[in-house]
Amino acid sequence: MSDGWNRHRAEPVAVGEQRTTRADRRRAARQARVKRRRRVALLSILMVFLVVVGVVLWTVRGSLFGDAAAPEDFASGQSGAEVVVHITGENNSDFAQNLVDAGVVKSVGAFNRAAGDKPISAGYYELRKTLPASEAVTMLVDPARSHRVGMLNVSPGAVLDDKRNKDNKVAPGIFSQLSAATAHTDGGVKKQTAKADFVKAASTASVADLGVPDWAAATVNRLKGDHRRIEGLIAPGVWDQIDPSGTPLSILKELIAASAKKYEAQGLLDASRSSAANLAPYQVLVSASIVEREVNQADDYPKVARVILNRLAKNQKLEMDSTVNYTEAVTGIDVVGEQLLKKTEWNTYAKTGLPATPIGAVGSPALVATENPAPGPWLYFVTVDSQGTTLFTDDFAQHERNRQKACDTKFLTVGCAK
């Protein structure tokens, strides 16, 4: 009995040891698997994080130090032939693509890195092919605009033809300025549209081809053969999108069509419903051009506009010196008897009514004043000093006294009492 009892007796357990059951072992295995999965997941996250950080650091390093990871760029000192590029779009990346397409810079990335936040204007530029991006940016942001082409700045009162004053100084007309705006070099060849080509296009082209608005078409048609028929149809302002390689006709058409929209936006077509009710839109523009040239103080514009309307209503000649000067090669404040007698489409001393066309580009203040003339009985005015002081009256005797004041200040010298 003692032997059988010994076989079924539990094995003694050493001090400090614990028995493990099968359930305990399964539980431990599960816990080990969970820990392994967590370690794998953490390692995966860490690897992704390290890859992202590495990419960011590499990109930043390339941007800061221009190493092999930087965008492709042309080397300095290897620029090619001249090329005119039209910079268009809404941001530097758009501008950069224009330059890449023209072969000026090598990549959009290189240009954007060189441009940073520098302001760049759209327009036409004469650059060179295969330029380092930094050099291209320097040319584009040059404050002197020495690389810009296709720019025209029309001042209020500007005329188509060159004018010489009594000091022998020549003021370039719009046609001369347009010719200068088209000057450029392309592939080593200097190109420029001659002033005479603009004159020819203005003289001979149809109203449709010139972009003339309907409200000016009748006069432009009637004066075919005379380039001055488009006078005043190019509005004041900076026109900076002129294609220097365009034809004279395409350039004039673009300017005239855009100017018509500009004038219309300033209320020209509504003029017949204003206090200038007796003038058609084109006549308002003609009248406003006289206002522009007769006085240099904007506060006087509405009064001059009223003088013109009052004289037209009385069928009285306008007798404006500015209309005489318009056709003269040499202009001046004083006009003499011989000039007053010239019978032209513009001389309002020799003809009744308005001149045939505007006598210059019309600025917004003069146009708005003509559309909204001041109320008053005035028929005469005269500027009496170099500061622009102008006196108005409806009495001719008072006008003569006012004119003598201009003689006394030496502002006028012709027709003065001795």
CSV table of C-alpha atoms in Angstrom, one decimal:
chain,number,residue,atom,x,y,z
A,1,MET,CA,0.0,0.0,0.0
A,2,SER,CA,2.8,2.3,0.7
A,3,ASP,CA,4.1,2.0,-2.9
A,4,GLY,CA,0.8,2.9,-4.6
A,5,TRP,CA,0.3,5.8,-2.3
A,6,ASN,CA,3.7,7.2,-3.3
A,7,ARG,CA,3.0,7.0,-7.1
A,8,HIS,CA,-0.1,9.2,-6.8
A,9,ARG,CA,1.3,11.7,-4.4
A,10,ALA,CA,2.0,15.2,-5.7
A,11,GLU,CA,5.6,16.1,-6.5
A,12,PRO,CA,7.0,18.4,-4.0
A,13,VAL,CA,7.4,22.1,-5.1
A,14,ALA,CA,10.6,23.8,-4.4
A,15,VAL,CA,10.5,26.9,-2.2
A,16,GLY,CA,9.9,30.1,-4.4
A,17,GLU,CA,8.5,28.2,-7.4
A,18,GLN,CA,4.9,28.5,-8.8
A,19,ARG,CA,3.0,26.1,-10.9
A,20,THR,CA,1.8,27.3,-14.3
A,21,THR,CA,-1.3,25.9,-15.9
A,22,ARG,CA,-2.1,25.6,-19.6
A,23,ALA,CA,-4.4,28.6,-19.4
A,24,ASP,CA,-1.6,30.7,-17.9
A,25,ARG,CA,0.6,29.8,-20.8
A,26,ARG,CA,-2.0,30.8,-23.4
A,27,ARG,CA,-2.5,34.1,-21.6
A,28,ALA,CA,1.1,34.9,-21.6
A,29,ALA,CA,1.4,34.0,-25.3
A,30,ARG,CA,-1.4,36.4,-26.1
A,31,GLN,CA,0.2,39.2,-24.1
A,32,ALA,CA,3.5,38.6,-25.9
A,33,ARG,CA,1.8,38.8,-29.3
A,34,VAL,CA,0.1,42.1,-28.3
A,35,LYS,CA,3.4,43.6,-27.2
A,36,ARG,CA,5.0,42.6,-30.4
A,37,ARG,CA,2.2,44.2,-32.5
A,38,ARG,CA,2.5,47.4,-30.5
A,39,ARG,CA,6.3,47.5,-31.0
A,40,VAL,CA,5.9,46.9,-34.8
A,41,ALA,CA,3.2,49.7,-35.0
A,42,LEU,CA,5.4,52.1,-33.0
A,43,LEU,CA,8.4,51.4,-35.2
A,44,SER,CA,6.3,51.9,-38.4
A,45,ILE,CA,5.1,55.3,-37.1
A,46,LEU,CA,8.6,56.3,-36.2
A,47,MET,CA,9.9,55.3,-39.6
A,48,VAL,CA,7.3,57.4,-41.4
A,49,PHE,CA,8.0,60.3,-39.2
A,50,LEU,CA,11.7,60.1,-39.8
A,51,VAL,CA,11.2,59.9,-43.6
A,52,VAL,CA,8.9,63.0,-43.5
A,53,VAL,CA,11.4,64.9,-41.4
A,54,GLY,CA,14.2,63.9,-43.7
A,55,VAL,CA,12.4,65.1,-46.8
A,56,VAL,CA,11.6,68.4,-45.2
A,57,LEU,CA,15.1,69.0,-44.0
A,58,TRP,CA,16.5,68.0,-47.4
A,59,THR,CA,14.2,70.5,-49.2
A,60,VAL,CA,15.0,73.3,-46.7
A,61,ARG,CA,18.7,72.6,-47.1
A,62,GLY,CA,18.4,72.8,-50.9
A,63,SER,CA,16.5,76.1,-50.7
A,64,LEU,CA,19.0,77.6,-48.3
A,65,PHE,CA,22.2,76.4,-49.8
A,66,GLY,CA,21.4,75.7,-53.4
A,67,ASP,CA,22.8,72.2,-53.5
A,68,ALA,CA,22.2,69.5,-56.0
A,69,ALA,CA,18.5,69.2,-54.8
A,70,ALA,CA,17.7,72.8,-55.8
A,71,PRO,CA,15.6,73.4,-58.9
A,72,GLU,CA,17.4,73.4,-62.2
A,73,ASP,CA,18.9,76.8,-63.2
A,74,PHE,CA,21.0,78.2,-66.0
A,75,ALA,CA,24.6,79.1,-65.1
A,76,SER,CA,25.7,82.7,-65.0
A,77,GLY,CA,27.6,84.2,-68.0
A,78,GLN,CA,25.9,82.0,-70.6
A,79,SER,CA,23.0,84.2,-71.7
A,80,GLY,CA,21.7,83.8,-75.2
A,81,ALA,CA,20.0,86.1,-77.8
A,82,GLU,CA,17.4,88.8,-77.0
A,83,VAL,CA,13.8,87.7,-76.8
A,84,VAL,CA,10.6,89.6,-76.1
A,85,VAL,CA,8.4,87.8,-73.5
A,86,HIS,CA,4.8,88.6,-72.7
A,87,ILE,CA,4.4,88.1,-68.9
A,88,THR,CA,0.8,87.2,-68.2
A,89,GLY,CA,-1.0,85.5,-65.4
A,90,GLU,CA,-1.9,86.1,-61.7
A,91,ASN,CA,1.2,85.1,-59.8
A,92,ASN,CA,4.9,84.4,-60.0
A,93,SER,CA,4.4,80.8,-61.0
A,94,ASP,CA,2.4,81.9,-64.0
A,95,PHE,CA,5.1,84.4,-64.9
A,96,ALA,CA,7.8,81.8,-64.4
A,97,GLN,CA,6.0,79.4,-66.9
A,98,ASN,CA,6.0,82.2,-69.5
A,99,LEU,CA,9.7,82.6,-69.1
A,100,VAL,CA,10.3,78.8,-69.2
A,101,ASP,CA,8.3,78.6,-72.4
A,102,ALA,CA,10.4,81.4,-73.9
A,103,GLY,CA,13.7,79.7,-72.9
A,104,VAL,CA,14.6,82.6,-70.5
A,105,VAL,CA,14.8,80.6,-67.3
A,106,LYS,CA,15.3,76.8,-66.8
A,107,SER,CA,12.6,76.0,-64.3
A,108,VAL,CA,9.6,77.4,-62.5
A,109,GLY,CA,11.2,76.4,-59.1
A,110,ALA,CA,14.4,78.3,-59.8
A,111,PHE,CA,12.4,81.5,-60.7
A,112,ASN,CA,10.1,81.3,-57.7
A,113,ARG,CA,13.0,80.8,-55.4
A,114,ALA,CA,14.8,83.8,-56.9
A,115,ALA,CA,11.7,86.0,-57.0
A,116,GLY,CA,10.5,85.4,-53.4
A,117,ASP,CA,8.0,88.1,-52.6
A,118,LYS,CA,9.3,90.7,-55.0
A,119,PRO,CA,6.4,92.4,-56.9
A,120,ILE,CA,6.5,91.7,-60.6
A,121,SER,CA,4.2,93.4,-63.2
A,122,ALA,CA,2.6,91.8,-66.2
A,123,GLY,CA,3.6,93.2,-69.6
A,124,TYR,CA,6.1,92.9,-72.4
A,125,TYR,CA,9.8,92.6,-71.5
A,126,GLU,CA,13.0,92.4,-73.6
A,127,LEU,CA,15.1,89.8,-71.9
A,128,ARG,CA,17.7,87.2,-73.0
A,129,LYS,CA,17.5,83.4,-73.3
A,130,THR,CA,19.2,81.1,-70.8
A,131,LEU,CA,19.4,83.5,-68.0
A,132,PRO,CA,20.0,82.5,-64.3
A,133,ALA,CA,16.7,83.0,-62.6
A,134,SER,CA,18.2,85.7,-60.3
A,135,GLU,CA,19.3,87.8,-63.3
A,136,ALA,CA,15.8,87.5,-64.9
A,137,VAL,CA,14.2,88.7,-61.7
A,138,THR,CA,16.5,91.7,-61.5
A,139,MET,CA,15.5,92.7,-65.0
A,140,LEU,CA,11.8,92.3,-64.3
A,141,VAL,CA,11.8,94.4,-61.1
A,142,ASP,CA,14.2,97.1,-62.4
A,143,PRO,CA,12.6,100.4,-61.1
A,144,ALA,CA,13.8,102.2,-64.2
A,145,ARG,CA,11.8,99.8,-66.4
A,146,SER,CA,14.8,99.6,-68.7
A,147,HIS,CA,13.7,96.1,-69.9
A,148,ARG,CA,10.0,97.0,-70.4
A,149,VAL,CA,8.7,97.4,-74.0
A,150,GLY,CA,5.2,98.1,-75.3
A,151,MET,CA,4.4,100.9,-72.8
A,152,LEU,CA,2.6,104.2,-73.7
A,153,ASN,CA,1.9,106.9,-71.2
A,154,VAL,CA,-0.8,109.3,-72.6
A,155,SER,CA,-1.2,112.5,-70.6
A,156,PRO,CA,-4.4,114.5,-70.6
A,157,GLY,CA,-4.4,116.9,-73.5
A,158,ALA,CA,-1.8,114.9,-75.5
A,159,VAL,CA,-2.2,115.1,-79.2
A,160,LEU,CA,-1.3,112.7,-82.0
A,161,ASP,CA,1.4,114.9,-83.7
A,162,ASP,CA,4.7,116.3,-82.3
A,163,LYS,CA,4.4,119.9,-81.2
A,164,ARG,CA,7.1,122.5,-80.9
A,165,ASN,CA,6.7,125.5,-78.5
A,166,LYS,CA,8.2,128.9,-78.9
A,167,ASP,CA,11.2,127.9,-76.8
A,168,ASN,CA,11.9,125.3,-79.6
A,169,LYS,CA,11.2,122.4,-77.3
A,170,VAL,CA,9.4,119.5,-78.9
A,171,ALA,CA,6.7,117.5,-77.2
A,172,PRO,CA,6.5,114.1,-78.8
A,173,GLY,CA,3.0,113.2,-79.9
A,174,ILE,CA,1.2,110.0,-79.4
A,175,PHE,CA,2.3,108.5,-82.7
A,176,SER,CA,6.0,109.2,-81.8
A,177,GLN,CA,5.5,107.7,-78.4
A,178,LEU,CA,3.9,104.6,-79.9
A,179,SER,CA,6.8,104.2,-82.3
A,180,ALA,CA,9.2,104.3,-79.3
A,181,ALA,CA,7.1,101.8,-77.4
A,182,THR,CA,7.5,99.2,-80.2
A,183,ALA,CA,11.3,99.5,-80.3
A,184,HIS,CA,12.9,96.1,-79.3
A,185,THR,CA,15.6,93.7,-80.2
A,186,ASP,CA,14.6,90.1,-81.1
A,187,GLY,CA,17.3,87.5,-81.8
A,188,GLY,CA,19.9,90.2,-82.4
A,189,VAL,CA,17.7,92.1,-84.9
A,190,LYS,CA,16.5,95.6,-83.9
A,191,LYS,CA,12.9,96.3,-84.8
A,192,GLN,CA,10.6,99.3,-84.5
A,193,THR,CA,7.4,100.4,-86.1
A,194,ALA,CA,7.9,103.8,-87.8
A,195,LYS,CA,5.7,106.8,-86.8
A,196,ALA,CA,4.7,107.1,-90.5
A,197,ASP,CA,3.2,103.7,-90.4
A,198,PHE,CA,0.8,104.7,-87.5
A,199,VAL,CA,-0.1,107.8,-89.4
A,200,LYS,CA,-0.9,105.8,-92.5
A,201,ALA,CA,-3.1,103.3,-90.6
A,202,ALA,CA,-5.0,106.1,-88.9
A,203,SER,CA,-5.6,107.9,-92.2
A,204,THR,CA,-6.7,105.0,-94.4
A,205,ALA,CA,-8.1,102.1,-92.4
A,206,SER,CA,-11.9,101.6,-92.0
A,207,VAL,CA,-13.6,102.5,-88.8
A,208,ALA,CA,-14.2,98.8,-88.0
A,209,ASP,CA,-10.5,97.9,-88.5
A,210,LEU,CA,-9.6,100.9,-86.2
A,211,GLY,CA,-12.0,99.8,-83.5
A,212,VAL,CA,-13.8,103.2,-83.7
A,213,PRO,CA,-17.0,103.2,-81.5
A,214,ASP,CA,-20.4,103.8,-83.2
A,215,TRP,CA,-20.7,107.3,-81.6
A,216,ALA,CA,-17.6,108.5,-83.4
A,217,ALA,CA,-17.9,106.6,-86.7
A,218,ALA,CA,-19.6,109.3,-88.7
A,219,THR,CA,-16.8,111.9,-88.2
A,220,VAL,CA,-14.0,109.3,-88.7
A,221,ASN,CA,-15.6,108.2,-91.9
A,222,ARG,CA,-16.0,111.7,-93.2
A,223,LEU,CA,-12.4,112.7,-92.5
A,224,LYS,CA,-10.9,109.6,-94.1
A,225,GLY,CA,-7.4,110.4,-95.5
A,226,ASP,CA,-6.6,112.7,-92.5
A,227,HIS,CA,-4.9,110.9,-89.5
A,228,ARG,CA,-6.3,113.5,-87.2
A,229,ARG,CA,-9.7,111.9,-87.5
A,230,ILE,CA,-8.8,109.6,-84.6
A,231,GLU,CA,-7.7,112.5,-82.4
A,232,GLY,CA,-9.0,112.1,-78.8
A,233,LEU,CA,-10.0,108.5,-79.3
A,234,ILE,CA,-7.0,107.3,-77.4
A,235,ALA,CA,-7.7,108.1,-73.8
A,236,PRO,CA,-5.1,109.3,-71.2
A,237,GLY,CA,-3.5,106.7,-69.0
A,238,VAL,CA,-0.6,104.2,-68.9
A,239,TRP,CA,-1.1,101.6,-71.6
A,240,ASP,CA,1.3,98.8,-70.7
A,241,GLN,CA,0.1,95.8,-72.7
A,242,ILE,CA,1.0,97.0,-76.2
A,243,ASP,CA,2.5,94.2,-78.3
A,244,PRO,CA,5.7,95.7,-79.8
A,245,SER,CA,5.5,93.2,-82.6
A,246,GLY,CA,1.9,94.0,-83.5
A,247,THR,CA,0.9,95.8,-86.7
A,248,PRO,CA,0.2,99.5,-86.5
A,249,LEU,CA,-3.5,98.8,-87.2
A,250,SER,CA,-3.8,96.1,-84.5
A,251,ILE,CA,-2.1,98.4,-81.9
A,252,LEU,CA,-4.4,101.4,-82.8
A,253,LYS,CA,-7.5,99.2,-82.8
A,254,GLU,CA,-6.7,97.8,-79.3
A,255,LEU,CA,-6.1,101.3,-77.9
A,256,ILE,CA,-9.1,102.9,-79.5
A,257,ALA,CA,-11.5,100.1,-78.4
A,258,ALA,CA,-10.2,100.1,-74.9
A,259,SER,CA,-10.4,103.9,-74.7
A,260,ALA,CA,-14.0,103.9,-75.9
A,261,LYS,CA,-14.9,101.6,-73.0
A,262,LYS,CA,-13.0,103.9,-70.6
A,263,TYR,CA,-14.9,107.0,-71.8
A,264,GLU,CA,-18.2,105.2,-71.7
A,265,ALA,CA,-17.5,104.1,-68.1
A,266,GLN,CA,-17.0,107.7,-67.3
A,267,GLY,CA,-20.6,108.5,-68.4
A,268,LEU,CA,-20.1,109.6,-72.0
A,269,LEU,CA,-23.1,107.8,-73.4
A,270,ASP,CA,-25.3,109.3,-70.6
A,271,ALA,CA,-24.3,112.9,-71.5
A,272,SER,CA,-27.4,113.5,-73.6
A,273,ARG,CA,-29.5,113.0,-70.5
A,274,SER,CA,-27.4,115.4,-68.4
A,275,SER,CA,-27.4,119.2,-68.4
A,276,ALA,CA,-25.4,119.0,-71.6
A,277,ALA,CA,-28.5,117.7,-73.3
A,278,ASN,CA,-27.9,119.4,-76.6
A,279,LEU,CA,-24.7,117.6,-77.3
A,280,ALA,CA,-24.3,114.0,-78.7
A,281,PRO,CA,-21.7,111.8,-77.0
A,282,TYR,CA,-19.0,112.6,-79.6
A,283,GLN,CA,-19.7,116.3,-79.3
A,284,VAL,CA,-19.3,116.0,-75.5
A,285,LEU,CA,-15.8,114.5,-76.1
A,286,VAL,CA,-14.9,117.3,-78.5
A,287,SER,CA,-16.1,120.0,-76.1
A,288,ALA,CA,-14.3,118.3,-73.2
A,289,SER,CA,-11.1,118.4,-75.2
A,290,ILE,CA,-11.3,122.2,-75.4
A,291,VAL,CA,-12.0,122.4,-71.7
A,292,GLU,CA,-8.9,120.3,-71.1
A,293,ARG,CA,-6.6,122.6,-73.1
A,294,GLU,CA,-8.0,126.0,-72.2
A,295,VAL,CA,-7.4,126.1,-68.4
A,296,ASN,CA,-5.1,124.2,-66.0
A,297,GLN,CA,-7.2,124.4,-62.9
A,298,ALA,CA,-9.7,121.5,-62.6
A,299,ASP,CA,-12.0,123.8,-60.5
A,300,ASP,CA,-12.5,125.9,-63.6
A,301,TYR,CA,-13.5,123.1,-65.9
A,302,PRO,CA,-17.2,123.2,-65.2
A,303,LYS,CA,-17.3,126.9,-65.9
A,304,VAL,CA,-15.4,126.6,-69.2
A,305,ALA,CA,-17.8,123.8,-70.2
A,306,ARG,CA,-20.7,126.2,-69.5
A,307,VAL,CA,-19.1,129.0,-71.6
A,308,ILE,CA,-18.9,126.6,-74.5
A,309,LEU,CA,-22.6,125.6,-74.1
A,310,ASN,CA,-23.7,129.2,-73.8
A,311,ARG,CA,-21.9,130.3,-76.9
A,312,LEU,CA,-23.2,127.3,-78.9
A,313,ALA,CA,-26.8,128.1,-77.7
A,314,LYS,CA,-26.4,131.7,-79.0
A,315,ASN,CA,-24.8,130.5,-82.3
A,316,GLN,CA,-21.7,132.5,-81.3
A,317,LYS,CA,-18.3,131.5,-82.4
A,318,LEU,CA,-16.3,129.8,-79.7
A,319,GLU,CA,-13.1,131.7,-80.6
A,320,MET,CA,-10.8,129.4,-78.4
A,321,ASP,CA,-7.1,129.8,-78.8
A,322,SER,CA,-6.6,126.1,-78.2
A,323,THR,CA,-8.4,125.2,-81.4
A,324,VAL,CA,-6.1,127.5,-83.4
A,325,ASN,CA,-3.0,126.0,-81.8
A,326,TYR,CA,-4.2,122.5,-82.6
A,327,THR,CA,-3.2,122.8,-86.2
A,328,GLU,CA,-0.1,124.9,-85.7
A,329,ALA,CA,3.4,123.3,-85.9
A,330,VAL,CA,4.6,125.8,-83.2
A,331,THR,CA,2.2,126.4,-80.3
A,332,GLY,CA,2.0,129.3,-77.8
A,333,ILE,CA,-0.3,131.1,-75.4
A,334,ASP,CA,-0.7,134.1,-77.7
A,335,VAL,CA,-2.2,133.6,-81.1
A,336,VAL,CA,-1.8,136.3,-83.8
A,337,GLY,CA,-4.2,137.7,-86.4
A,338,GLU,CA,-2.8,135.6,-89.2
A,339,GLN,CA,-3.4,132.4,-87.3
A,340,LEU,CA,-6.9,133.4,-86.4
A,341,LEU,CA,-7.9,133.7,-90.0
A,342,LYS,CA,-6.9,130.2,-91.1
A,343,LYS,CA,-9.9,128.2,-92.3
A,344,THR,CA,-9.6,124.7,-91.0
A,345,GLU,CA,-11.9,122.1,-89.6
A,346,TRP,CA,-10.7,123.1,-86.1
A,347,ASN,CA,-10.2,126.9,-86.0
A,348,THR,CA,-13.2,128.2,-84.0
A,349,TYR,CA,-12.3,131.8,-84.8
A,350,ALA,CA,-13.0,131.0,-88.5
A,351,LYS,CA,-15.9,128.6,-88.1
A,352,THR,CA,-19.0,128.5,-86.0
A,353,GLY,CA,-19.6,125.5,-83.7
A,354,LEU,CA,-17.3,122.9,-82.4
A,355,PRO,CA,-14.1,121.7,-84.1
A,356,ALA,CA,-14.4,118.7,-86.3
A,357,THR,CA,-12.7,116.3,-83.7
A,358,PRO,CA,-11.4,116.5,-80.2
A,359,ILE,CA,-8.2,118.6,-80.0
A,360,GLY,CA,-6.4,116.2,-77.6
A,361,ALA,CA,-6.8,113.3,-75.2
A,362,VAL,CA,-9.6,114.0,-72.6
A,363,GLY,CA,-8.9,113.3,-68.9
A,364,SER,CA,-11.6,112.2,-66.6
A,365,PRO,CA,-12.0,115.6,-64.7
A,366,ALA,CA,-12.6,117.5,-68.0
A,367,LEU,CA,-15.0,114.9,-69.3
A,368,VAL,CA,-17.0,114.8,-66.1
A,369,ALA,CA,-17.1,118.6,-65.9
A,370,THR,CA,-18.4,118.7,-69.5
A,371,GLU,CA,-21.1,116.2,-68.7
A,372,ASN,CA,-22.0,118.2,-65.7
A,373,PRO,CA,-21.3,121.9,-66.5
A,374,ALA,CA,-21.7,124.6,-63.8
A,375,PRO,CA,-24.8,126.8,-64.0
A,376,GLY,CA,-24.0,130.3,-65.0
A,377,PRO,CA,-24.4,133.0,-67.7
A,378,TRP,CA,-20.7,133.3,-68.7
A,379,LEU,CA,-19.7,133.9,-72.2
A,380,TYR,CA,-16.1,135.0,-71.8
A,381,PHE,CA,-13.1,133.9,-69.7
A,382,VAL,CA,-9.4,134.7,-69.6
A,383,THR,CA,-6.5,133.3,-67.6
A,384,VAL,CA,-4.5,136.2,-66.1
A,385,ASP,CA,-1.4,134.8,-64.6
A,386,SER,CA,1.0,131.8,-64.6
A,387,GLN,CA,-0.7,130.4,-61.5
A,388,GLY,CA,-3.8,129.7,-63.6
A,389,THR,CA,-6.2,132.3,-62.2
A,390,THR,CA,-9.1,132.6,-64.6
A,391,LEU,CA,-11.8,135.3,-64.7
A,392,PHE,CA,-15.3,134.7,-66.1
A,393,THR,CA,-17.9,137.1,-67.2
A,394,ASP,CA,-21.0,137.5,-69.4
A,395,ASP,CA,-20.1,141.2,-70.2
A,396,PHE,CA,-17.7,141.9,-73.1
A,397,ALA,CA,-16.5,145.2,-71.6
A,398,GLN,CA,-15.6,143.4,-68.4
A,399,HIS,CA,-13.9,140.7,-70.3
A,400,GLU,CA,-11.7,143.4,-71.9
A,401,ARG,CA,-10.8,144.7,-68.5
A,402,ASN,CA,-10.0,141.2,-67.3
A,403,ARG,CA,-7.8,140.6,-70.4
A,404,GLN,CA,-5.9,143.8,-69.6
A,405,LYS,CA,-5.0,142.2,-66.2
A,406,ALA,CA,-3.4,139.4,-68.1
A,407,CYS,CA,-1.4,142.0,-70.1
A,408,ASP,CA,-0.4,143.7,-66.9
A,409,THR,CA,1.1,140.5,-65.5
A,410,LYS,CA,2.8,139.9,-68.8
A,411,PHE,CA,1.0,136.6,-69.1
A,412,LEU,CA,-0.4,137.8,-72.4
A,413,THR,CA,1.5,140.1,-74.8
A,414,VAL,CA,-0.6,140.1,-78.0
A,415,GLY,CA,-3.5,142.6,-78.2
A,416,CYS,CA,-2.5,144.4,-75.1
A,417,ALA,CA,-3.0,148.2,-74.8
A,418,LYS,CA,0.3,150.1,-74.9
